[in-house]
Amino acid sequence: MDLELGMASKKNRMWNDVVLAYKTLGVVFGGLVTSPLYVYPSMNLKSPTEEDYLGIYSIIFWTLTLIGVVKYVCIALNADDHGEGGTFALYSLLCRHANVGILPSRNTDSKTNNLNPEQSSSGIKQSRLQKFIEQSMTARRILLLVAILGMCMLIGDGILTPAISVLSAMDGLKGPLPSFGKSAVEGSSAGVLIALFLLQKYGTSKVSFLFSPIMAAWTFTTPIIGVYSFLRYYPSIFKAISPHYIVNFFLRKGKTGWQLLAGTVLCITGAEAMFADLGHFNKKSIQMAFIFTIYPSLVLTYAGQTAYLTKNLNDHRDGFYKFVPGPVYWPMFVIATSAAVVASQSLISATFSVIKQSVALDYFPRVKIVHTSAIKEGEVYSPETNYILMILCVAAILGFGDGQDMGNAFGVVVILVMFITTILLTLVMIIVWRIPILVAALYFIPFFVMEGVYVSAVCTKIVEGGWFPFVISIILASIMFGWYYGRQKKLEYEMANKITVESLSGLISSSEAERVPGLCLFYTNLQDGFTPVLGHYIKNLHSFHKVTIFTTFRYLLAAKVDPNERIIVRKFGLTGIYGCIIQYGYADFHSPAADELVNQIISSLKTYISNNSNGLLPTLVDEEILQLEEAKSTSVVYVKGKTRFQTGKETGWFDRIILGFYEFLHRNCRSAVPNIGIPLQQNIEIGMLYKA
């Protein structure tokens, strides 16, 4: 009986993976599988020959095989952080297993809650690389900068993927309709993208269910045309798989061949999305979809395109639509345009994921994060992010217009984000997986060299459109740095001016402070001592609630926190004063209702009091629990500080600029306290100036 149940369960899991693999077509692989639309048109080929095309196909084949199959499917997808992927997930994985983070409250888990016992390095010999990074603040800052740059580049990818995909598909109208000019193509492309962004609020699941049939049609029809094409034009095309065609290509073309890599790199665009979108699906479904559908489809489609171009040497500017047979041109145009829309979805979803991760870890100003699925917590939507992406995508289409310039910009973000993933993944191998450095070098050296060559090639295109993602990345990195610097300064002030338990005891025992009935949840960022706002509150209001719970929302460098370890409570040794830490991972759902949150905290406190009576009389324990219940039933208020920096003549120019920028960001972002539906009459904000 147990064996039958086990087999049935295994069959159900397999079926669920197959269904998820089908859904990934509509979300994860759109950018990757539609790359044939713009790879050849993005290349600046001059008087190409048959041998040139065979060399290019060989480069494309091995790029797809090594980066797509080996790097991402076989290695990177195993480096998830509790189901979440992407460069920031790799960074958080490193921070949880080694003291390599920057923010003091983010580096390790608290002593009161050893959430990840495997991260303890006691008894495990640390590598010299880990010791070096832990002991060098410069190395830790560089590591954070690399992770931030990877996130910024992925967002740049999220801007350019929709733009180049849709624009390349709509270019198909210019062939059969000569009157359909450049402006019309750009306008219609912008309209299609606006409609796509307006659909995002309905969630990834609904979007993927709608889009997957479209992507399946594209994935299975393009290789059929590819097979027809190479059988007709060049049946022996697969001889180009031999690496000697790559060697011959570079020997013949020299510097020109190296520069053409800036176009061929686009064949692997979207590969990072299958790692960044990991939280929306799971590892097995993504692996199944890539190995059994996406990879064969791309190999056959590029084979067909290349075979056609070997007999039509100067058609590369319209390298996709020209190789489509006339009778199926319009059906393929419809499928291509629809697929280009779907392609945009993969990077849009990935952008939502990385923004949510960085907001949760306090490296980015707080924006609204909406969970669009009650089942899959990794499915998120950010309205502000969505509309900013939409504006930038439309601006890219109208600004660049030409597919080749946009391809240059696109190539920069595609390879740089992969290059950063290679670096972070190598550190994960050494620090987290404990793989010997020599073994990790077998991965690092080949990919570092290959991707390094690609990086050098795309950097030559910075003037010809490649500047765009750099500008976007600099803006994003400036926002992240300004926010991070301001948060650090605020934390430093609070730590230097915190109120100790002894100081609090003196404040509440003075005749000026009256203990009033009711329950107060006082929000604080500090876990060791009390925020300076507390002293400001007591000295000015001359009152203090009989039951006050200092509440901290703590976001860990972990994807998810066990519900049983969500709330950690403690006593401070003062009557009616308690501490509460509410812990969340960056992939957790954290918007409980206010009443539900209070009930959870009170329940945890009652359990804590009962289990830690330390020889107290049962009547005293019962009285303390009764006091909690009475306070909750009397009234509940929520108090939080609203602080800002005060800069003066003695403040340095750097701090005045950066802290001024931080205050601007802080005024225009959302509250740090989750939106738990607190009634206005129960919400109290205490303003205070911090001296910079």
XYZ file of C-alpha atoms in Angstrom:
692
model
C 0.000 0.000 0.000
C 2.776 2.416 0.982
C 4.635 1.540 -2.227
C 1.544 2.359 -4.321
C 1.071 5.663 -2.494
C 4.740 6.495 -3.030
C 4.509 5.741 -6.753
C 1.311 7.789 -7.053
C 2.948 10.693 -5.232
C 6.007 10.470 -7.489
C 3.789 10.408 -10.575
C 1.886 13.482 -9.324
C 5.144 15.355 -8.699
C 6.374 14.454 -12.168
C 3.120 15.608 -13.735
C 3.283 18.864 -11.761
C 6.835 19.395 -13.048
C 5.664 18.812 -16.628
C 2.842 21.366 -16.194
C 5.280 23.861 -14.677
C 7.751 23.187 -17.509
C 4.990 24.068 -19.976
C 4.261 27.297 -18.059
C 7.933 28.286 -18.090
C 7.652 28.697 -21.868
C 5.415 31.698 -21.258
C 7.551 33.379 -18.607
C 11.134 32.144 -18.366
C 12.347 31.385 -21.895
C 10.676 34.044 -24.001
C 13.804 36.165 -24.398
C 16.060 33.210 -25.124
C 13.955 31.346 -27.656
C 13.080 34.478 -29.677
C 16.712 35.534 -30.085
C 16.767 34.381 -33.775
C 14.659 37.473 -34.484
C 17.561 39.846 -33.857
C 20.925 38.017 -33.718
C 21.837 38.202 -37.409
C 20.213 41.640 -37.970
C 22.337 43.014 -35.092
C 25.618 42.018 -36.754
C 27.510 44.523 -38.833
C 28.523 42.024 -41.535
C 30.335 43.375 -44.575
C 30.593 41.172 -47.682
C 30.060 37.944 -45.685
C 31.020 34.571 -47.155
C 29.735 31.043 -46.670
C 32.707 30.294 -44.388
C 31.834 33.353 -42.268
C 28.307 32.084 -41.665
C 29.524 28.583 -40.791
C 31.951 30.091 -38.271
C 29.206 32.234 -36.736
C 26.893 29.219 -36.438
C 29.649 27.271 -34.695
C 30.103 30.122 -32.199
C 26.335 30.266 -31.588
C 26.101 26.494 -31.077
C 28.913 26.329 -28.523
C 27.734 29.466 -26.722
C 24.280 27.916 -26.288
C 25.793 24.605 -25.203
C 28.392 25.864 -22.754
C 26.572 28.831 -21.219
C 23.002 27.578 -21.559
C 23.351 23.872 -20.781
C 26.552 23.564 -18.742
C 26.634 26.826 -16.799
C 22.978 27.541 -16.107
C 21.077 24.255 -16.369
C 23.707 21.983 -14.817
C 25.365 24.344 -12.295
C 23.709 27.705 -11.586
C 20.202 26.332 -10.995
C 21.642 24.308 -8.090
C 22.837 27.506 -6.378
C 19.377 28.644 -5.321
C 18.705 30.371 -2.029
C 15.654 28.537 -0.689
C 14.168 28.393 -4.172
C 15.126 31.939 -5.204
C 17.641 32.668 -7.963
C 19.580 35.576 -9.438
C 22.697 37.551 -8.535
C 21.240 38.901 -5.300
C 20.214 35.400 -4.239
C 23.835 34.289 -4.776
C 25.006 37.235 -2.669
C 22.557 36.414 0.133
C 23.664 32.775 0.017
C 27.254 33.897 0.563
C 26.237 36.216 3.408
C 24.348 33.452 5.203
C 27.304 31.063 5.117
C 30.096 33.546 5.759
C 30.517 36.955 7.350
C 30.897 38.760 4.033
C 27.930 41.138 4.191
C 28.040 44.845 5.007
C 24.944 45.753 7.029
C 25.463 44.592 10.648
C 21.882 43.472 11.036
C 22.004 41.464 7.813
C 25.263 39.570 8.070
C 24.271 36.744 10.325
C 21.288 35.423 12.106
C 20.702 36.426 15.675
C 21.994 34.459 18.603
C 18.473 33.965 19.739
C 17.554 32.246 16.543
C 20.092 30.108 14.789
C 17.951 29.901 11.721
C 20.612 28.306 9.576
C 22.774 26.019 11.703
C 24.645 24.854 8.618
C 26.198 28.294 8.269
C 28.205 27.888 11.449
C 31.776 27.343 10.481
C 32.754 25.733 13.764
C 34.587 22.527 13.054
C 34.785 23.332 9.331
C 38.049 24.590 7.936
C 37.508 27.885 6.161
C 39.166 28.526 2.831
C 41.815 31.225 2.606
C 39.572 33.072 0.150
C 36.730 33.171 2.700
C 39.054 34.404 5.462
C 40.410 37.124 3.173
C 36.945 38.433 2.236
C 35.724 38.307 5.842
C 38.738 40.247 7.112
C 38.830 42.845 4.324
C 36.137 45.530 4.360
C 37.302 46.590 0.900
C 36.726 43.075 -0.453
C 33.279 42.966 1.151
C 32.369 46.306 -0.379
C 33.577 45.183 -3.798
C 31.484 42.005 -3.431
C 28.402 44.103 -2.619
C 29.160 46.411 -5.560
C 29.414 43.406 -7.908
C 26.042 42.088 -6.667
C 24.456 45.534 -7.069
C 25.900 45.883 -10.577
C 24.503 42.455 -11.496
C 21.066 43.495 -10.297
C 21.260 46.805 -12.177
C 22.307 45.043 -15.382
C 19.443 42.552 -15.041
C 17.014 45.461 -14.764
C 18.670 46.939 -17.866
C 18.015 43.576 -19.516
C 14.376 43.928 -18.446
C 14.209 47.242 -20.278
C 15.920 46.197 -23.509
C 14.514 42.662 -23.973
C 10.923 43.857 -24.511
C 12.096 46.716 -26.722
C 14.348 44.743 -29.094
C 12.085 41.661 -29.217
C 8.904 43.494 -30.177
C 10.698 45.934 -32.499
C 12.418 43.059 -34.355
C 9.124 41.203 -34.752
C 7.236 44.253 -36.010
C 10.007 44.865 -38.566
C 8.453 41.957 -40.451
C 5.747 44.316 -41.719
C 8.201 46.359 -43.773
C 8.893 43.515 -46.252
C 5.396 42.802 -47.621
C 4.134 46.348 -46.801
C 6.721 48.873 -48.103
C 4.461 51.779 -47.083
C 4.733 50.684 -43.456
C 7.664 52.892 -42.491
C 10.047 53.123 -39.556
C 7.815 55.469 -37.523
C 4.836 53.137 -37.915
C 6.919 50.150 -36.751
C 8.127 52.085 -33.707
C 4.631 53.340 -32.827
C 2.996 49.917 -33.125
C 5.826 48.328 -31.104
C 5.337 50.895 -28.326
C 1.577 50.225 -28.298
C 2.092 46.462 -27.977
C 4.484 46.939 -25.045
C 2.165 49.318 -23.195
C -0.596 46.708 -23.403
C 1.799 44.055 -22.042
C 2.810 46.146 -19.038
C -0.830 46.864 -18.231
C -1.399 43.085 -17.974
C 1.278 42.595 -15.303
C -1.014 43.342 -12.367
C -2.880 40.081 -12.988
C 0.157 38.031 -11.945
C 2.700 35.638 -13.455
C 0.469 32.537 -13.278
C -2.368 34.092 -15.270
C 0.049 35.683 -17.719
C 2.026 32.456 -18.214
C -1.169 30.440 -18.705
C -2.201 32.896 -21.406
C 1.241 33.131 -23.000
C 2.490 29.524 -22.859
C 0.428 28.321 -25.866
C 1.873 31.190 -27.926
C 5.401 30.344 -26.895
C 4.836 26.639 -27.515
C 3.684 27.481 -31.060
C 6.860 29.505 -31.644
C 9.156 26.909 -30.054
C 7.851 24.088 -32.250
C 7.245 25.906 -35.559
C 10.593 27.702 -35.930
C 12.684 24.493 -35.789
C 10.359 22.909 -38.378
C 11.097 25.808 -40.724
C 14.760 25.478 -39.742
C 14.815 21.798 -40.747
C 13.087 22.629 -44.057
C 15.581 25.414 -44.692
C 18.815 23.499 -44.065
C 17.555 20.463 -45.992
C 16.840 22.767 -48.926
C 19.870 25.078 -48.802
C 22.687 23.328 -46.915
C 22.054 19.734 -45.732
C 25.560 19.412 -44.261
C 25.168 22.492 -42.002
C 25.895 20.502 -38.823
C 29.499 20.001 -39.866
C 29.901 23.566 -38.529
C 29.523 22.193 -34.992
C 33.208 21.301 -35.213
C 35.183 23.930 -33.203
C 37.756 24.249 -35.986
C 35.244 26.461 -37.831
C 35.516 28.920 -34.917
C 39.318 28.875 -35.134
C 39.228 29.417 -38.903
C 36.705 32.250 -38.479
C 38.977 34.229 -36.151
C 42.093 33.485 -38.211
C 40.416 34.859 -41.318
C 38.471 37.763 -39.809
C 40.897 38.866 -37.079
C 39.756 42.013 -35.279
C 36.536 42.140 -37.305
C 35.613 38.642 -36.125
C 36.239 39.641 -32.521
C 33.967 42.701 -32.915
C 31.214 40.512 -34.400
C 31.020 38.682 -31.055
C 29.008 41.692 -29.827
C 26.205 40.412 -32.079
C 26.578 36.652 -31.581
C 26.331 37.063 -27.790
C 22.660 37.921 -28.253
C 21.964 34.244 -28.999
C 22.144 33.550 -25.249
C 20.088 36.545 -24.155
C 17.499 35.589 -21.572
C 19.575 32.730 -20.140
C 20.013 34.716 -16.905
C 16.224 34.939 -16.651
C 15.894 31.190 -16.153
C 18.037 31.616 -13.034
C 16.464 34.882 -11.835
C 12.915 33.502 -12.400
C 13.643 30.401 -10.320
C 11.368 31.668 -7.518
C 8.413 31.704 -9.911
C 8.793 27.997 -10.792
C 11.252 25.276 -9.704
C 14.591 23.854 -10.795
C 13.365 20.625 -12.377
C 10.664 22.289 -14.501
C 13.142 24.837 -15.886
C 15.733 22.139 -16.619
C 13.163 19.942 -18.381
C 11.874 22.797 -20.533
C 15.342 23.930 -21.604
C 16.876 20.537 -22.386
C 13.896 19.009 -24.187
C 12.390 22.014 -26.006
C 14.323 25.307 -25.929
C 17.834 24.053 -26.688
C 16.864 21.768 -29.645
C 14.574 24.487 -30.998
C 17.350 27.091 -31.019
C 19.971 24.753 -32.506
C 17.659 23.800 -35.393
C 16.344 27.344 -35.974
C 19.835 28.853 -36.173
C 20.891 25.964 -38.431
C 18.054 26.808 -40.825
C 18.803 30.550 -40.742
C 22.490 29.970 -41.389
C 21.801 27.501 -44.199
C 19.591 30.086 -45.936
C 22.201 32.843 -45.506
C 24.986 30.710 -47.001
C 23.052 30.881 -50.294
C 21.761 34.448 -49.804
C 24.837 36.144 -48.421
C 23.513 39.697 -48.045
C 20.115 38.976 -46.452
C 21.404 39.070 -42.865
C 19.769 42.459 -42.152
C 16.447 40.643 -42.300
C 17.867 37.283 -41.342
C 14.735 35.836 -39.806
C 11.828 36.773 -42.065
C 13.776 36.183 -45.280
C 14.330 32.509 -44.410
C 10.603 31.943 -43.725
C 8.889 30.338 -46.776
C 6.361 32.597 -48.512
C 3.224 30.468 -47.916
C 3.685 30.606 -44.117
C 5.004 34.188 -43.895
C 1.924 35.809 -42.361
C 1.153 32.995 -39.886
C 4.801 33.165 -38.772
C 4.593 36.948 -38.489
C 1.626 36.628 -36.128
C 3.401 33.945 -34.100
C 6.670 35.938 -34.069
C 4.977 39.122 -32.866
C 3.058 37.216 -30.203
C 6.236 35.401 -29.153
C 8.121 38.705 -28.917
C 5.493 39.952 -26.485
C 5.939 36.785 -24.446
C 9.727 37.198 -24.602
C 9.350 40.464 -22.778
C 7.629 38.698 -19.889
C 10.669 36.684 -18.772
C 12.793 39.726 -17.947
C 9.865 41.704 -16.554
C 9.179 38.882 -14.075
C 12.892 38.625 -13.257
C 13.037 42.385 -12.612
C 10.130 42.165 -10.164
C 11.953 39.343 -8.336
C 15.288 41.151 -7.929
C 13.605 44.415 -6.890
C 11.682 42.534 -4.212
C 14.845 40.830 -2.968
C 16.808 44.080 -2.731
C 13.931 45.946 -1.024
C 13.563 43.175 1.543
C 17.291 43.337 2.286
C 17.154 47.172 2.615
C 19.487 47.831 -0.322
C 16.831 49.662 -2.348
C 14.133 52.246 -1.492
C 10.891 50.630 -0.453
C 8.358 50.171 -3.265
C 5.023 48.421 -3.230
C 5.328 44.646 -3.621
C 2.134 42.726 -4.411
C 1.966 38.936 -4.087
C -0.090 37.759 -7.046
C -0.387 34.104 -6.053
C -1.662 32.501 -2.851
C 0.277 29.310 -3.695
C 3.580 30.484 -5.151
C 5.004 33.160 -2.851
C 7.795 34.005 -5.314
C 5.247 35.486 -7.731
C 5.306 39.233 -7.170
C 4.343 42.447 -8.923
C 5.553 45.980 -8.223
C 3.361 48.760 -9.684
C 6.039 51.471 -9.471
C 8.673 49.216 -11.049
C 6.232 48.127 -13.748
C 5.381 51.633 -14.932
C 8.987 52.871 -14.818
C 10.001 49.857 -16.946
C 7.179 50.651 -19.373
C 8.309 54.268 -19.805
C 11.962 53.257 -20.307
C 11.053 50.501 -22.803
C 9.005 52.897 -24.911
C 11.810 55.483 -24.673
C 14.343 52.864 -25.874
C 12.178 52.039 -28.905
C 11.576 55.658 -29.856
C 15.151 56.697 -29.056
C 17.083 53.924 -30.786
C 14.661 52.868 -33.486
C 17.425 51.021 -35.337
C 17.739 47.360 -34.285
C 21.538 47.340 -34.666
C 22.132 50.164 -32.162
C 19.711 48.579 -29.728
C 21.489 45.249 -30.246
C 24.752 46.925 -29.205
C 23.096 48.186 -26.015
C 21.507 44.802 -25.425
C 24.765 42.892 -25.798
C 26.363 44.890 -22.967
C 23.773 43.905 -20.359
C 23.456 40.318 -21.600
C 27.097 39.383 -21.118
C 27.925 41.565 -18.099
C 25.187 40.028 -15.951
C 26.429 36.549 -16.954
C 30.015 37.544 -16.190
C 28.967 38.664 -12.699
C 27.021 35.434 -12.161
C 30.185 33.462 -13.025
C 32.171 35.342 -10.360
C 29.527 34.978 -7.641
C 28.862 31.345 -8.518
C 32.561 30.549 -8.159
C 32.534 32.090 -4.667
C 29.459 30.004 -3.797
C 31.289 26.860 -4.916
C 34.281 27.631 -2.691
C 32.587 29.171 0.371
C 29.172 27.474 0.491
C 29.649 24.149 -1.295
C 33.219 23.760 0.075
C 34.559 22.679 -3.311
C 38.382 22.769 -3.502
C 39.671 25.860 -5.287
C 41.415 23.784 -7.982
C 38.130 22.018 -8.811
C 36.217 25.331 -8.828
C 38.883 26.676 -11.193
C 37.793 24.063 -13.771
C 34.503 25.953 -13.925
C 35.801 29.482 -13.400
C 38.689 29.658 -15.889
C 36.852 28.490 -19.065
C 33.776 30.640 -18.431
C 35.777 33.640 -17.227
C 37.888 33.533 -20.399
C 34.948 32.953 -22.769
C 32.707 35.578 -21.205
C 35.677 37.919 -20.773
C 36.269 37.830 -24.538
C 32.585 38.593 -25.098
C 32.775 41.493 -22.595
C 35.777 42.970 -24.402
C 33.894 42.782 -27.704
C 30.684 44.441 -26.469
C 32.658 47.211 -24.773
C 33.731 48.399 -28.232
C 30.059 49.145 -28.903
C 29.533 51.487 -25.943
C 29.542 54.579 -28.174
C 27.135 52.905 -30.637
C 24.271 52.342 -28.175
C 26.069 50.433 -25.431
C 26.066 53.589 -23.264
C 22.334 53.227 -22.561
C 22.466 50.299 -20.090
C 25.499 51.864 -18.411
C 23.546 55.076 -17.800
C 20.605 53.076 -16.419
C 22.963 51.037 -14.209
C 24.742 54.149 -12.902
C 21.395 55.725 -11.992
C 20.209 52.558 -10.247
C 23.540 52.037 -8.476
C 23.474 55.683 -7.311
C 19.992 55.186 -5.878
C 21.087 51.991 -4.122
C 24.274 53.582 -2.774
C 22.467 56.724 -1.559
C 19.839 54.609 0.162
C 22.397 52.246 1.692
C 24.618 55.111 2.912
C 21.674 56.892 4.530
C 20.502 53.710 6.244
C 24.013 53.099 7.559
C 24.291 56.658 8.910
C 20.913 56.375 10.596
C 21.891 53.062 12.169
C 25.183 54.547 13.402
C 23.354 57.478 15.054
C 20.823 55.193 16.705
C 23.527 52.882 18.023
C 25.486 55.852 19.433
C 22.398 57.403 21.058
C 20.398 54.308 21.968
C 18.530 54.081 25.249
C 19.616 51.239 27.523
C 17.332 49.218 29.788
C 18.735 51.112 32.790
C 17.996 54.488 31.153
C 14.458 53.380 30.310
C 13.904 52.246 33.884
C 14.884 55.732 35.083
C 12.624 57.446 32.544
C 9.465 55.481 33.366
C 10.012 55.566 37.132
C 10.224 59.369 37.228
C 7.211 61.301 38.433
C 6.875 62.980 35.028
C 6.036 59.746 33.164
C 2.625 58.220 33.833
C 1.868 54.575 33.014
C -1.396 54.593 31.060
C -3.684 51.579 30.410
C -3.535 49.697 27.134
C -1.124 47.953 24.780
C 1.494 49.775 22.699
C 3.452 48.274 19.815
C 6.493 50.522 19.529
C 8.360 49.944 16.266
C 12.153 50.064 16.415
C 15.046 49.054 14.168
C 17.361 48.243 17.061
C 17.585 44.803 18.606
C 20.172 45.794 21.224
C 18.788 48.721 23.214
C 16.002 51.142 22.316
C 15.689 53.778 19.606
C 16.414 57.435 20.578
C 12.832 58.205 19.482
C 11.649 56.446 22.665
C 13.318 59.007 24.944
C 11.958 61.807 22.755
C 8.468 60.257 23.091
C 8.500 59.882 26.880
C 10.041 63.305 27.580
C 7.499 65.122 25.433
C 4.305 63.121 26.068
C 5.074 62.256 29.738
C 3.326 58.911 29.409
C 4.094 55.276 28.786
C 1.715 52.347 28.283
C 1.444 49.702 30.993
C 2.193 47.043 28.383
C 4.687 48.103 25.698
C 6.106 45.676 23.147
C 9.133 46.928 21.214
C 8.602 45.411 17.787
C 11.241 44.945 15.119
C 10.593 43.692 11.595
C 13.758 41.857 10.659
C 14.510 40.783 7.104
C 17.077 38.017 6.892
C 19.469 37.074 4.099
C 17.371 33.975 3.569
C 14.514 33.381 1.168
C 12.048 32.005 3.720
C 11.737 31.700 7.503
C 10.053 28.758 9.224
C 6.640 29.930 10.565
C 7.528 28.460 13.964
C 10.556 30.769 14.114
C 8.762 33.821 12.750
C 8.200 35.587 16.095
C 10.887 35.786 18.782
C 9.919 37.400 22.098
C 11.821 38.360 25.238
C 11.448 40.195 28.568
C 13.564 43.172 29.570
C 13.210 42.730 33.335
C 10.858 45.713 33.598
C 7.180 45.294 34.398
C 5.017 45.229 31.284
C 7.913 45.813 28.838
C 8.740 43.186 26.220
C 10.667 42.802 23.006
C 9.478 41.139 19.817
C 11.363 40.381 16.616
C 9.246 39.416 13.607
C 11.477 37.705 11.039
C 10.931 37.432 7.306
C 12.960 36.187 4.392
C 12.975 38.176 1.175
C 10.639 35.689 -0.484
C 8.140 35.558 2.396
C 4.689 37.073 2.348
C 4.579 39.665 5.138
C 1.362 41.648 5.214
C -0.741 40.194 8.050
C -3.779 42.080 9.335
C -3.124 44.292 12.384
C -5.409 42.277 14.714
C -3.892 39.005 13.497
C -0.375 40.307 14.162
C -1.277 41.429 17.699
C -2.865 38.049 18.428
C 0.244 36.220 17.187
C 2.539 38.362 19.352
C 0.377 38.012 22.485
C 0.139 34.243 21.946
C 3.934 33.982 21.626
C 4.404 36.116 24.765
C 2.017 33.984 26.809
C 3.845 30.832 25.729
C 7.193 32.446 26.545
C 6.023 33.605 30.002
C 4.634 30.163 30.822
C 7.803 28.355 29.718
C 10.217 30.794 31.402
C 8.624 31.324 34.809
C 11.959 30.558 36.542
C 10.408 29.392 39.791
C 7.820 32.180 40.016
C 4.596 31.448 41.790
C 1.868 30.274 39.388
C -0.311 33.163 40.558
C 2.320 35.716 39.424
C 2.561 34.039 36.016
C -1.228 34.085 35.682
C -1.313 37.768 36.679
C 1.256 38.666 34.023
C -0.694 36.806 31.339
C -3.920 38.449 32.525
C -2.247 41.865 32.308
C -1.469 41.166 28.633
C -5.068 40.216 27.890
C -6.473 43.233 29.726
C -4.111 45.620 27.955
C -5.079 44.190 24.560
C -8.793 44.466 25.310
C -8.449 48.052 26.661
C -6.796 49.620 23.612
C -4.012 48.989 21.118
C -1.851 51.752 19.656
C 0.992 51.541 17.126
C 3.868 53.995 17.581
C 6.665 54.548 15.076
C 9.330 57.178 14.644
C 9.562 59.505 11.678
C 13.150 60.692 11.628
C 15.225 62.797 9.290
C 18.770 64.127 9.216
C 19.599 67.677 10.229
C 22.616 68.957 8.323
C 24.493 72.088 9.325
C 27.626 74.045 8.435
C 29.764 71.533 10.301
C 28.450 68.709 8.070
C 30.823 67.781 5.234
C 29.818 68.465 1.618
C 29.706 64.736 0.788
C 27.278 63.992 3.636
C 25.138 67.002 2.755
C 24.740 65.768 -0.833
C 24.291 62.052 -0.131
C 22.077 62.489 2.936
C 20.004 65.075 1.092
C 19.538 62.542 -1.712
C 18.666 59.875 0.882
C 16.037 62.151 2.474
C 14.514 62.716 -0.970
C 14.323 58.950 -1.519
C 12.990 58.391 1.992
C 10.210 60.956 1.605
C 9.074 59.368 -1.653
C 9.232 55.675 -0.717
C 6.865 53.511 1.256
C 6.881 52.949 5.016
C 9.227 50.361 6.544
C 6.342 48.977 8.594
C 4.272 46.507 6.545
C 0.854 47.669 5.504
C -1.230 45.820 8.082
C -4.333 47.973 7.925
C -3.804 49.980 11.128
C -6.798 52.281 11.824
C -5.731 55.929 11.680
C -6.919 56.615 15.237
C -4.558 53.911 16.544
C -1.501 55.071 14.589
C 0.972 57.513 16.211
C 4.041 58.943 14.479
C 6.789 60.655 16.511
C 9.029 63.055 14.578
C 12.687 63.545 15.512
C 15.757 65.127 13.939
C 19.036 63.177 13.802
C 22.202 65.271 13.739
C 24.301 64.295 10.704
